[in-house]
Coordinates of N, CA and C in Angstrom, one line a residue:
M12 N 120.4 111.6 97.7 CA 120.2 111.2 99.1 C 121.3 110.3 99.5
N13 N 122.3 110.8 100.2 CA 123.5 109.9 100.5 C 123.5 109.4 101.9
Q14 N 122.5 109.7 102.7 CA 122.4 109.2 104.1 C 121.7 107.9 104.1
S15 N 122.1 107.0 105.0 CA 121.4 105.7 105.1 C 121.4 105.3 106.6
F16 N 120.6 104.3 106.8 CA 120.5 103.8 108.2 C 121.6 102.7 108.4
E17 N 122.0 102.6 109.6 CA 122.9 101.6 110.0 C 122.1 100.5 110.6
I18 N 122.0 99.3 109.9 CA 121.2 98.2 110.3 C 122.0 97.2 111.0
D19 N 121.7 96.8 112.2 CA 122.5 95.9 113.0 C 122.5 94.5 112.3
S20 N 123.5 93.8 112.4 CA 123.6 92.4 111.9 C 122.5 91.6 112.7
G21 N 121.7 90.8 111.9 CA 120.7 90.0 112.5 C 119.3 90.7 112.5
T22 N 119.3 92.0 112.1 CA 118.0 92.6 112.0 C 117.2 92.1 110.8
E23 N 116.0 91.7 111.1 CA 115.1 91.1 110.0 C 114.1 92.2 109.5
F24 N 113.6 93.0 110.5 CA 112.5 94.0 110.1 C 112.8 95.3 110.8
L25 N 112.2 96.4 110.3 CA 112.2 97.7 110.9 C 110.8 98.2 111.1
I26 N 110.6 98.7 112.3 CA 109.3 99.3 112.7 C 109.4 100.8 112.6
W27 N 108.4 101.4 112.0 CA 108.3 102.8 111.7 C 107.1 103.5 112.3
H28 N 107.3 104.7 112.8 CA 106.1 105.6 113.2 C 105.1 104.8 114.1
A29 N 105.6 104.2 115.2 CA 104.8 103.5 116.1 C 104.0 104.5 117.0
Q30 N 102.7 104.3 117.2 CA 101.9 105.1 118.0 C 101.0 104.2 118.9
C31 N 100.7 104.7 120.1 CA 99.8 104.0 121.0 C 98.5 104.9 121.3
S32 N 97.4 104.2 121.3 CA 96.2 104.9 121.7 C 95.5 104.0 122.8
Q33 N 94.8 104.6 123.7 CA 94.2 103.9 124.8 C 92.7 104.1 124.8
D34 N 91.9 103.0 125.2 CA 90.5 103.1 125.4 C 90.1 102.2 126.5
S35 N 88.8 102.0 126.8 CA 88.4 101.3 127.9 C 88.8 99.8 127.8
A36 N 89.1 99.3 126.6 CA 89.5 97.9 126.4 C 91.0 97.7 126.5
G37 N 91.8 98.8 126.6 CA 93.2 98.6 126.7 C 93.9 99.5 125.8
T38 N 95.0 99.1 125.3 CA 95.9 99.9 124.4 C 96.0 99.3 123.0
V39 N 96.0 100.1 122.0 CA 96.3 99.7 120.6 C 97.5 100.3 120.1
C40 N 98.5 99.5 119.6 CA 99.7 100.1 119.1 C 99.7 99.8 117.6
T41 N 99.9 100.9 116.8 CA 99.9 100.8 115.3 C 101.2 101.3 114.8
F42 N 101.7 100.7 113.7 CA 103.0 101.0 113.1 C 103.1 100.4 111.7
D43 N 104.1 100.8 111.0 CA 104.5 100.2 109.7 C 105.7 99.3 109.9
V44 N 105.8 98.2 109.1 CA 106.9 97.3 109.2 C 107.5 97.2 107.8
T45 N 108.8 97.2 107.7 CA 109.5 96.9 106.4 C 110.5 95.9 106.6
S46 N 110.9 95.2 105.6 CA 111.9 94.1 105.7 C 113.3 94.7 105.6
A47 N 114.2 94.2 106.4 CA 115.6 94.7 106.4 C 116.4 93.8 105.5
G48 N 115.8 92.7 104.9 CA 116.5 91.8 104.1 C 115.6 91.1 103.1
I49 N 115.4 89.8 103.2 CA 114.6 89.1 102.3 C 113.3 88.5 102.9
R50 N 113.2 88.6 104.2 CA 112.1 88.0 105.0 C 110.9 88.9 104.8
Q51 N 109.7 88.2 104.9 CA 108.4 88.9 104.8 C 107.5 88.5 106.0
I52 N 106.4 89.1 106.0 CA 105.4 88.9 107.0 C 104.1 88.4 106.3
K53 N 103.4 87.5 106.9 CA 102.1 87.1 106.4 C 101.0 87.5 107.4
D54 N 100.8 86.6 108.4 CA 99.8 86.9 109.4 C 100.4 87.3 110.7
A55 N 101.8 87.1 110.9 CA 102.5 87.4 112.1 C 102.1 86.4 113.3
D56 N 103.1 85.5 113.6 CA 102.8 84.6 114.7 C 103.0 85.3 116.0
R57 N 102.6 84.6 117.1 CA 102.7 85.2 118.5 C 104.1 85.6 118.9
E58 N 105.0 84.7 118.6 CA 106.4 85.0 119.0 C 106.9 86.3 118.3
F59 N 106.6 86.4 117.0 CA 107.0 87.6 116.3 C 106.4 88.9 117.0
V60 N 105.1 88.8 117.3 CA 104.4 89.9 117.9 C 104.9 90.3 119.2
E61 N 105.3 89.3 120.0 CA 105.8 89.5 121.4 C 107.2 90.2 121.3
V62 N 108.0 89.8 120.3 CA 109.3 90.4 120.1 C 109.1 91.9 119.7
V63 N 108.1 92.2 118.8 CA 107.9 93.5 118.4 C 107.4 94.4 119.6
V64 N 106.5 93.8 120.4 CA 106.0 94.6 121.6 C 107.2 94.9 122.6
S65 N 108.1 93.9 122.7 CA 109.2 94.1 123.6 C 110.2 95.2 123.0
A66 N 110.4 95.2 121.7 CA 111.2 96.2 121.1 C 110.7 97.6 121.2
L67 N 109.4 97.7 121.4 CA 108.8 99.0 121.6 C 108.7 99.4 123.1
G68 N 109.3 98.6 123.9 CA 109.3 98.9 125.3 C 108.0 98.6 126.1
L69 N 107.2 97.7 125.5 CA 105.9 97.4 126.1 C 105.9 95.9 126.6
A70 N 107.1 95.4 127.0 CA 107.2 94.0 127.3 C 106.3 93.6 128.5
E71 N 105.8 94.5 129.3 CA 104.9 94.1 130.4 C 103.5 93.9 130.0
S72 N 103.2 94.3 128.7 CA 101.9 94.2 128.2 C 101.8 92.8 127.4
T73 N 100.5 92.3 127.4 CA 100.3 91.0 126.7 C 99.5 91.3 125.4
P74 N 99.9 90.8 124.3 CA 99.2 91.0 123.0 C 97.9 90.2 123.1
L75 N 96.8 90.8 122.9 CA 95.5 90.1 122.9 C 95.0 89.8 121.5
G76 N 95.5 90.5 120.5 CA 95.1 90.2 119.1 C 95.8 91.2 118.2
W77 N 95.9 90.9 116.9 CA 96.6 91.8 116.0 C 96.1 91.6 114.6
T78 N 96.3 92.6 113.8 CA 96.0 92.6 112.3 C 97.2 93.0 111.5
V79 N 97.3 92.5 110.3 CA 98.4 92.8 109.4 C 97.8 93.2 108.0
E80 N 98.1 94.3 107.5 CA 97.6 94.8 106.2 C 98.8 95.1 105.3
R81 N 98.9 94.4 104.2 CA 100.0 94.5 103.3 C 99.7 95.6 102.2
F82 N 100.7 96.5 101.9 CA 100.5 97.4 100.9 C 102.0 97.7 100.3
Y83 N 102.1 98.6 99.4 CA 103.4 99.0 99.0 C 103.5 100.5 98.8
S84 N 104.7 101.1 98.9 CA 104.8 102.5 98.9 C 106.2 102.9 98.5
P85 N 106.4 104.1 97.8 CA 107.7 104.6 97.6 C 108.3 105.2 98.8
Y86 N 107.6 105.5 99.9 CA 108.1 106.1 101.0 C 109.2 105.4 101.7
Y87 N 109.2 104.0 101.7 CA 110.2 103.2 102.3 C 111.1 102.5 101.3
A88 N 111.1 103.0 100.1 CA 112.0 102.3 99.0 C 113.4 102.4 99.4
L89 N 114.2 101.3 99.2 CA 115.6 101.4 99.5 C 116.4 102.2 98.5
S90 N 115.9 102.3 97.2 CA 116.5 103.1 96.2 C 115.5 103.9 95.5
P91 N 115.1 105.0 96.1 CA 114.0 105.9 95.5 C 114.4 106.5 94.2
D92 N 115.7 106.6 93.8 CA 116.1 107.2 92.6 C 116.5 106.1 91.6
A93 N 116.2 104.9 91.8 CA 116.6 103.8 90.9 C 115.9 103.9 89.6
R94 N 116.5 103.3 88.5 CA 115.8 103.3 87.2 C 114.7 102.3 87.2
A95 N 114.8 101.2 87.8 CA 113.8 100.1 87.7 C 112.7 100.5 88.7
W96 N 111.4 100.4 88.2 CA 110.3 100.8 89.1 C 110.2 99.9 90.3
E97 N 110.6 98.7 90.2 CA 110.5 97.8 91.3 C 111.3 98.2 92.5
D98 N 112.5 98.9 92.2 CA 113.4 99.4 93.2 C 112.9 100.7 93.8
R99 N 111.9 101.3 93.2 CA 111.4 102.6 93.7 C 110.2 102.4 94.6
L100 N 109.9 101.1 94.9 CA 108.8 100.8 95.8 C 109.2 99.8 96.8
S101 N 108.5 99.8 97.9 CA 108.8 98.8 99.0 C 107.5 98.2 99.5
I102 N 107.5 96.9 99.7 CA 106.4 96.2 100.4 C 106.4 96.7 101.8
V103 N 105.2 97.0 102.4 CA 105.0 97.4 103.7 C 103.9 96.7 104.4
W104 N 104.0 96.5 105.7 CA 102.9 95.8 106.4 C 102.5 96.8 107.5
R105 N 101.2 97.1 107.5 CA 100.6 98.0 108.5 C 100.1 97.1 109.6
M106 N 100.6 97.2 110.8 CA 100.2 96.3 111.9 C 99.5 97.1 113.0
A107 N 98.5 96.5 113.6 CA 97.8 97.0 114.8 C 97.8 95.9 115.8
I108 N 98.3 96.2 117.0 CA 98.3 95.2 118.1 C 97.5 95.7 119.3
R109 N 96.5 94.9 119.7 CA 95.8 95.3 120.9 C 96.4 94.6 122.1
L110 N 96.7 95.4 123.1 CA 97.4 95.0 124.3 C 96.5 95.1 125.5
N111 N 96.8 94.4 126.6 CA 95.9 94.3 127.8 C 96.1 95.6 128.6
G112 N 96.9 96.5 128.2 CA 97.0 97.8 128.9 C 97.9 97.8 130.1
V113 N 98.5 96.7 130.4 CA 99.5 96.6 131.6 C 100.8 97.3 131.2
G114 N 101.3 98.1 132.1 CA 102.5 98.9 131.7 C 102.2 100.2 131.1
E115 N 103.3 101.0 131.0 CA 103.1 102.4 130.5 C 103.3 102.5 129.0
A116 N 102.2 103.0 128.3 CA 102.2 103.1 126.9 C 102.8 104.5 126.5
F117 N 103.3 104.6 125.3 CA 103.9 105.8 124.7 C 102.9 106.4 123.8
D118 N 103.1 107.7 123.4 CA 102.2 108.3 122.4 C 102.8 108.1 121.0
Y119 N 104.1 108.5 120.8 CA 104.8 108.4 119.5 C 106.2 107.9 119.8
F120 N 106.6 106.9 119.1 CA 107.9 106.3 119.5 C 109.1 107.0 118.8
G121 N 108.8 107.8 117.8 CA 109.9 108.6 117.2 C 110.1 108.3 115.7
R122 N 110.8 109.2 115.1 CA 111.0 109.2 113.6 C 111.9 108.1 113.1
M123 N 112.9 107.7 113.9 CA 113.9 106.7 113.5 C 113.3 105.3 113.7
P124 N 113.7 104.3 112.8 CA 113.1 103.0 112.9 C 113.7 102.2 114.1
T125 N 112.9 101.2 114.5 CA 113.3 100.3 115.5 C 113.6 98.9 114.9
S126 N 114.7 98.3 115.3 CA 115.0 97.0 114.7 C 114.3 95.8 115.4
V127 N 114.0 94.8 114.6 CA 113.4 93.6 115.2 C 114.2 92.4 114.6
D128 N 114.7 91.5 115.4 CA 115.5 90.4 115.0 C 114.8 89.1 114.9
Q129 N 113.5 89.1 114.8 CA 112.6 87.9 114.8 C 112.0 87.8 113.5
T130 N 111.7 86.5 113.0 CA 111.0 86.2 111.8 C 109.6 85.8 112.1
D131 N 108.8 85.8 111.0 CA 107.4 85.4 111.1 C 107.3 84.0 110.5
D132 N 106.9 83.0 111.3 CA 106.9 81.6 110.8 C 105.6 81.4 109.9
T133 N 104.7 82.4 109.9 CA 103.5 82.2 109.1 C 103.8 82.5 107.6
W134 N 104.9 83.1 107.3 CA 105.3 83.4 105.9 C 106.1 82.2 105.3
D135 N 105.6 81.8 104.2 CA 106.2 80.7 103.4 C 107.2 81.2 102.4
Q136 N 108.5 81.0 102.5 CA 109.4 81.6 101.6 C 109.3 81.0 100.2
S137 N 108.7 79.8 100.1 CA 108.5 79.2 98.8 C 107.3 79.8 98.0
D138 N 106.5 80.6 98.7 CA 105.3 81.1 98.1 C 105.7 82.3 97.2
E139 N 105.9 82.1 95.9 CA 106.4 83.2 95.0 C 105.4 84.3 94.9
S140 N 104.1 84.1 95.2 CA 103.2 85.2 95.1 C 103.4 86.3 96.2
S141 N 104.1 85.9 97.3 CA 104.3 86.9 98.3 C 105.2 88.0 97.9
W142 N 106.0 87.8 96.8 CA 106.9 88.8 96.3 C 106.2 89.7 95.3
E143 N 105.0 89.4 94.9 CA 104.3 90.2 94.0 C 103.6 91.4 94.6
M144 N 103.5 92.5 93.9 CA 102.7 93.6 94.4 C 101.3 93.6 93.9
E145 N 101.0 92.7 93.0 CA 99.6 92.7 92.5 C 98.6 92.3 93.6
G146 N 97.5 93.0 93.6 CA 96.4 92.8 94.6 C 96.6 93.6 95.8
A147 N 97.6 94.4 96.0 CA 97.8 95.2 97.1 C 97.7 96.7 96.7
N148 N 97.3 97.5 97.6 CA 97.1 98.9 97.3 C 98.5 99.6 97.3
C149 N 98.6 100.6 96.4 CA 99.8 101.5 96.4 C 99.4 102.8 97.2
I150 N 100.2 103.1 98.2 CA 99.9 104.2 99.1 C 101.0 105.2 99.1
L151 N 100.8 106.4 98.7 CA 101.8 107.5 98.8 C 101.7 108.0 100.3
I152 N 102.9 108.2 100.9 CA 103.0 108.7 102.2 C 103.8 110.0 102.2
A153 N 103.3 111.1 102.8 CA 104.0 112.3 102.7 C 103.9 113.0 104.1
D154 N 105.0 113.6 104.5 CA 105.0 114.3 105.8 C 105.1 115.8 105.7
G155 N 104.3 116.5 106.5 CA 104.3 117.9 106.5 C 103.7 118.5 107.7
R156 N 102.9 119.6 107.5 CA 102.2 120.3 108.6 C 100.7 120.0 108.5
S157 N 100.0 120.3 109.6 CA 98.6 120.1 109.6 C 97.9 120.9 108.5
G158 N 98.4 122.1 108.2 CA 97.8 123.0 107.2 C 97.9 122.5 105.8
D159 N 98.7 121.4 105.6 CA 98.9 120.9 104.2 C 97.8 119.9 103.8
V160 N 97.0 119.4 104.8 CA 96.1 118.4 104.5 C 95.0 118.8 103.5
Q161 N 94.5 120.0 103.7 CA 93.4 120.4 102.7 C 94.0 120.5 101.3
R162 N 95.2 121.0 101.2 CA 95.8 121.2 99.9 C 96.0 119.8 99.2
V163 N 96.4 118.8 100.0 CA 96.5 117.4 99.5 C 95.2 116.9 99.0
R164 N 94.1 117.2 99.8 CA 92.8 116.7 99.4 C 92.3 117.3 98.1
E165 N 92.7 118.6 97.9 CA 92.3 119.3 96.6 C 93.0 118.7 95.4
I166 N 94.3 118.2 95.6 CA 95.0 117.6 94.5 C 94.6 116.2 94.2
F167 N 94.1 115.5 95.3 CA 93.7 114.1 95.1 C 92.2 114.0 95.5
P168 N 91.3 114.6 94.8 CA 89.9 114.6 95.3 C 89.2 113.3 95.3
G169 N 89.6 112.4 94.4 CA 89.0 111.1 94.3 C 89.6 110.0 95.1
N170 N 90.6 110.2 95.8 CA 91.4 109.2 96.5 C 91.0 109.1 98.0
D171 N 91.1 107.9 98.6 CA 91.0 107.8 100.0 C 92.2 108.3 100.7
I172 N 92.1 109.3 101.6 CA 93.2 109.9 102.3 C 93.1 109.8 103.8
S173 N 94.1 109.2 104.4 CA 94.1 109.2 105.9 C 95.2 110.1 106.4
V174 N 94.9 110.6 107.6 CA 95.9 111.6 108.2 C 96.3 111.1 109.6
L175 N 97.6 111.1 109.8 CA 98.1 110.7 111.1 C 98.9 111.8 111.7
E176 N 98.7 112.1 113.0 CA 99.4 113.2 113.7 C 100.5 112.5 114.6
Y177 N 101.7 112.9 114.4 CA 102.8 112.4 115.2 C 103.3 113.5 116.2
R178 N 103.2 113.3 117.5 CA 103.6 114.3 118.4 C 105.1 114.2 118.8
D179 N 105.9 114.5 117.8 CA 107.4 114.5 118.0 C 107.8 115.8 118.6
A180 N 109.1 116.0 118.8 CA 109.6 117.3 119.3 C 109.0 118.4 118.4
V181 N 109.1 118.2 117.1 CA 108.4 119.0 116.1 C 107.3 118.2 115.6
P182 N 106.0 118.6 115.8 CA 104.9 117.8 115.4 C 104.9 117.5 113.8
I183 N 104.5 116.3 113.5 CA 104.5 115.9 112.1 C 103.1 115.5 111.7
T184 N 102.5 116.0 110.6 CA 101.3 115.5 110.1 C 101.6 114.7 108.8
Q185 N 101.2 113.5 108.9 CA 101.5 112.5 107.8 C 100.2 112.2 107.0
V186 N 100.2 112.4 105.7 CA 99.0 112.1 104.9 C 99.3 110.8 104.1
R187 N 98.3 109.9 104.0 CA 98.5 108.7 103.3 C 97.4 108.7 102.2
I188 N 97.9 108.7 100.9 CA 97.0 108.8 99.7 C 97.0 107.4 99.1
N189 N 95.8 106.8 99.1 CA 95.6 105.5 98.6 C 95.3 105.6 97.1
L190 N 96.3 105.1 96.2 CA 96.1 105.1 94.8 C 95.4 103.9 94.3
G191 N 95.1 103.0 95.2 CA 94.4 101.7 94.8 C 95.3 100.7 94.3
I192 N 94.8 99.7 93.6 CA 95.5 98.6 93.0 C 95.9 99.0 91.6
L193 N 97.2 99.2 91.4 CA 97.8 99.6 90.1 C 98.4 98.5 89.3
G194 N 98.5 98.7 88.0 CA 99.2 97.7 87.1 C 100.5 98.3 86.7
F195 N 101.6 97.5 86.9 CA 102.9 98.0 86.6 C 103.5 97.2 85.5
P196 N 104.3 97.8 84.7 CA 104.8 99.2 84.8 C 103.9 100.2 84.1
E197 N 102.8 99.8 83.6 CA 101.9 100.7 82.8 C 101.5 101.9 83.6
Q198 N 101.1 101.7 84.9 CA 100.6 102.8 85.7 C 101.6 103.4 86.7
E199 N 102.8 103.2 86.4 CA 103.9 103.7 87.3 C 103.9 105.2 87.3
E200 N 103.5 105.8 86.2 CA 103.5 107.2 86.0 C 102.6 107.9 87.1
L201 N 101.5 107.2 87.5 CA 100.6 107.7 88.5 C 101.3 107.9 89.8
V202 N 102.2 107.0 90.1 CA 103.0 107.1 91.3 C 103.9 108.3 91.3
Q203 N 104.7 108.5 90.1 CA 105.6 109.5 90.0 C 104.9 110.9 90.0
S204 N 103.8 111.0 89.3 CA 103.1 112.3 89.3 C 102.5 112.6 90.6
G205 N 102.1 111.6 91.4 CA 101.6 111.9 92.7 C 102.7 112.4 93.6
L206 N 103.9 111.8 93.5 CA 105.0 112.2 94.3 C 105.4 113.6 94.0
S207 N 105.4 113.9 92.7 CA 105.8 115.3 92.3 C 104.8 116.3 92.8
S208 N 103.5 116.0 92.8 CA 102.5 116.9 93.4 C 102.7 117.1 94.9
C209 N 103.0 116.1 95.6 CA 103.3 116.2 97.1 C 104.6 117.1 97.3
E210 N 105.6 116.8 96.5 CA 106.9 117.5 96.7 C 106.7 119.0 96.3
G211 N 105.8 119.2 95.3 CA 105.5 120.6 95.0 C 104.9 121.4 96.1
L212 N 104.2 120.7 97.1 CA 103.7 121.3 98.2 C 104.7 121.5 99.4
G213 N 105.9 120.9 99.1 CA 106.9 121.0 100.1 C 106.9 119.9 101.1
L214 N 106.2 118.8 100.8 CA 106.1 117.6 101.7 C 107.3 116.7 101.5
A215 N 107.6 116.0 102.5 CA 108.7 115.0 102.5 C 108.0 113.7 102.1
T216 N 108.5 113.0 101.0 CA 107.8 111.9 100.4 C 108.7 110.6 100.6
H217 N 109.7 110.7 101.4 CA 110.5 109.5 101.7 C 111.0 109.5 103.1
C218 N 111.0 108.3 103.8 CA 111.3 108.2 105.2 C 112.6 108.8 105.6
R219 N 113.6 108.8 104.7 CA 114.9 109.3 105.0 C 114.9 110.8 105.1
D220 N 114.0 111.4 104.3 CA 113.8 112.9 104.4 C 113.4 113.3 105.7
T221 N 112.4 112.6 106.3 CA 111.9 112.9 107.6 C 112.9 112.5 108.7
C222 N 113.6 111.4 108.6 CA 114.5 111.0 109.6 C 115.7 111.9 109.7
F223 N 116.3 112.3 108.6 CA 117.5 113.1 108.6 C 117.4 114.6 108.4
R224 N 116.2 115.0 107.9 CA 116.1 116.4 107.6 C 115.9 117.2 108.9
D225 N 116.4 118.4 108.9 CA 116.3 119.3 110.0 C 114.8 119.7 110.1
M226 N 114.1 119.2 111.1 CA 112.7 119.3 111.2 C 112.2 120.7 111.5
R227 N 113.1 121.7 111.6 CA 112.7 123.0 111.9 C 111.9 123.6 110.7
W228 N 112.0 122.9 109.5 CA 111.2 123.3 108.3 C 109.7 123.2 108.5
L229 N 109.3 122.4 109.6 CA 107.9 122.3 109.9 C 107.4 123.3 110.9
M230 N 108.3 124.1 111.4 CA 107.9 125.0 112.5 C 107.4 126.3 111.9

């Protein structure tokens, strides 16, 4: 995999696969966040959330509340083919922001990441535990077609599986397989075997595959 993203100087975080949904209470925007450097997120302060909302073109909306869920996944790894298991995984934050509904919301923001140049002041850089993956779920993420979901469920019958539908120019069905809290390096083989199973179904298991691959393979 020789393709890479061009990250602008000053970029602290990348937003991935942002979606909006609307209900009677307003708009909810959900997405993944990865670090573009050494910064991390804890609870996300208001200034950080407002910059994220603006980066997604929703500056006219006001954040009413938000949640942050930390996990790790090989899908966003900077070096998916590295020898060290730590380099084949990435810490990820799943965020959901409820907005007041003012302004025009989008359905799906697109496959390419969006840059954010703001930091989260709730994160304490001196907290060494924030760098650990212990206590967080390991989630495999794989992109494919809607017809792949049942086959994934058959391969992972005992795992919690969530499905996201992205209405891009070519629709993408993304499955998220929760492997639970694993111990490394002893249980790293579970991650690799899971990835092999997904790839055996023809699914894309890394974000770069989905961003740079000719998506006609899904048609």
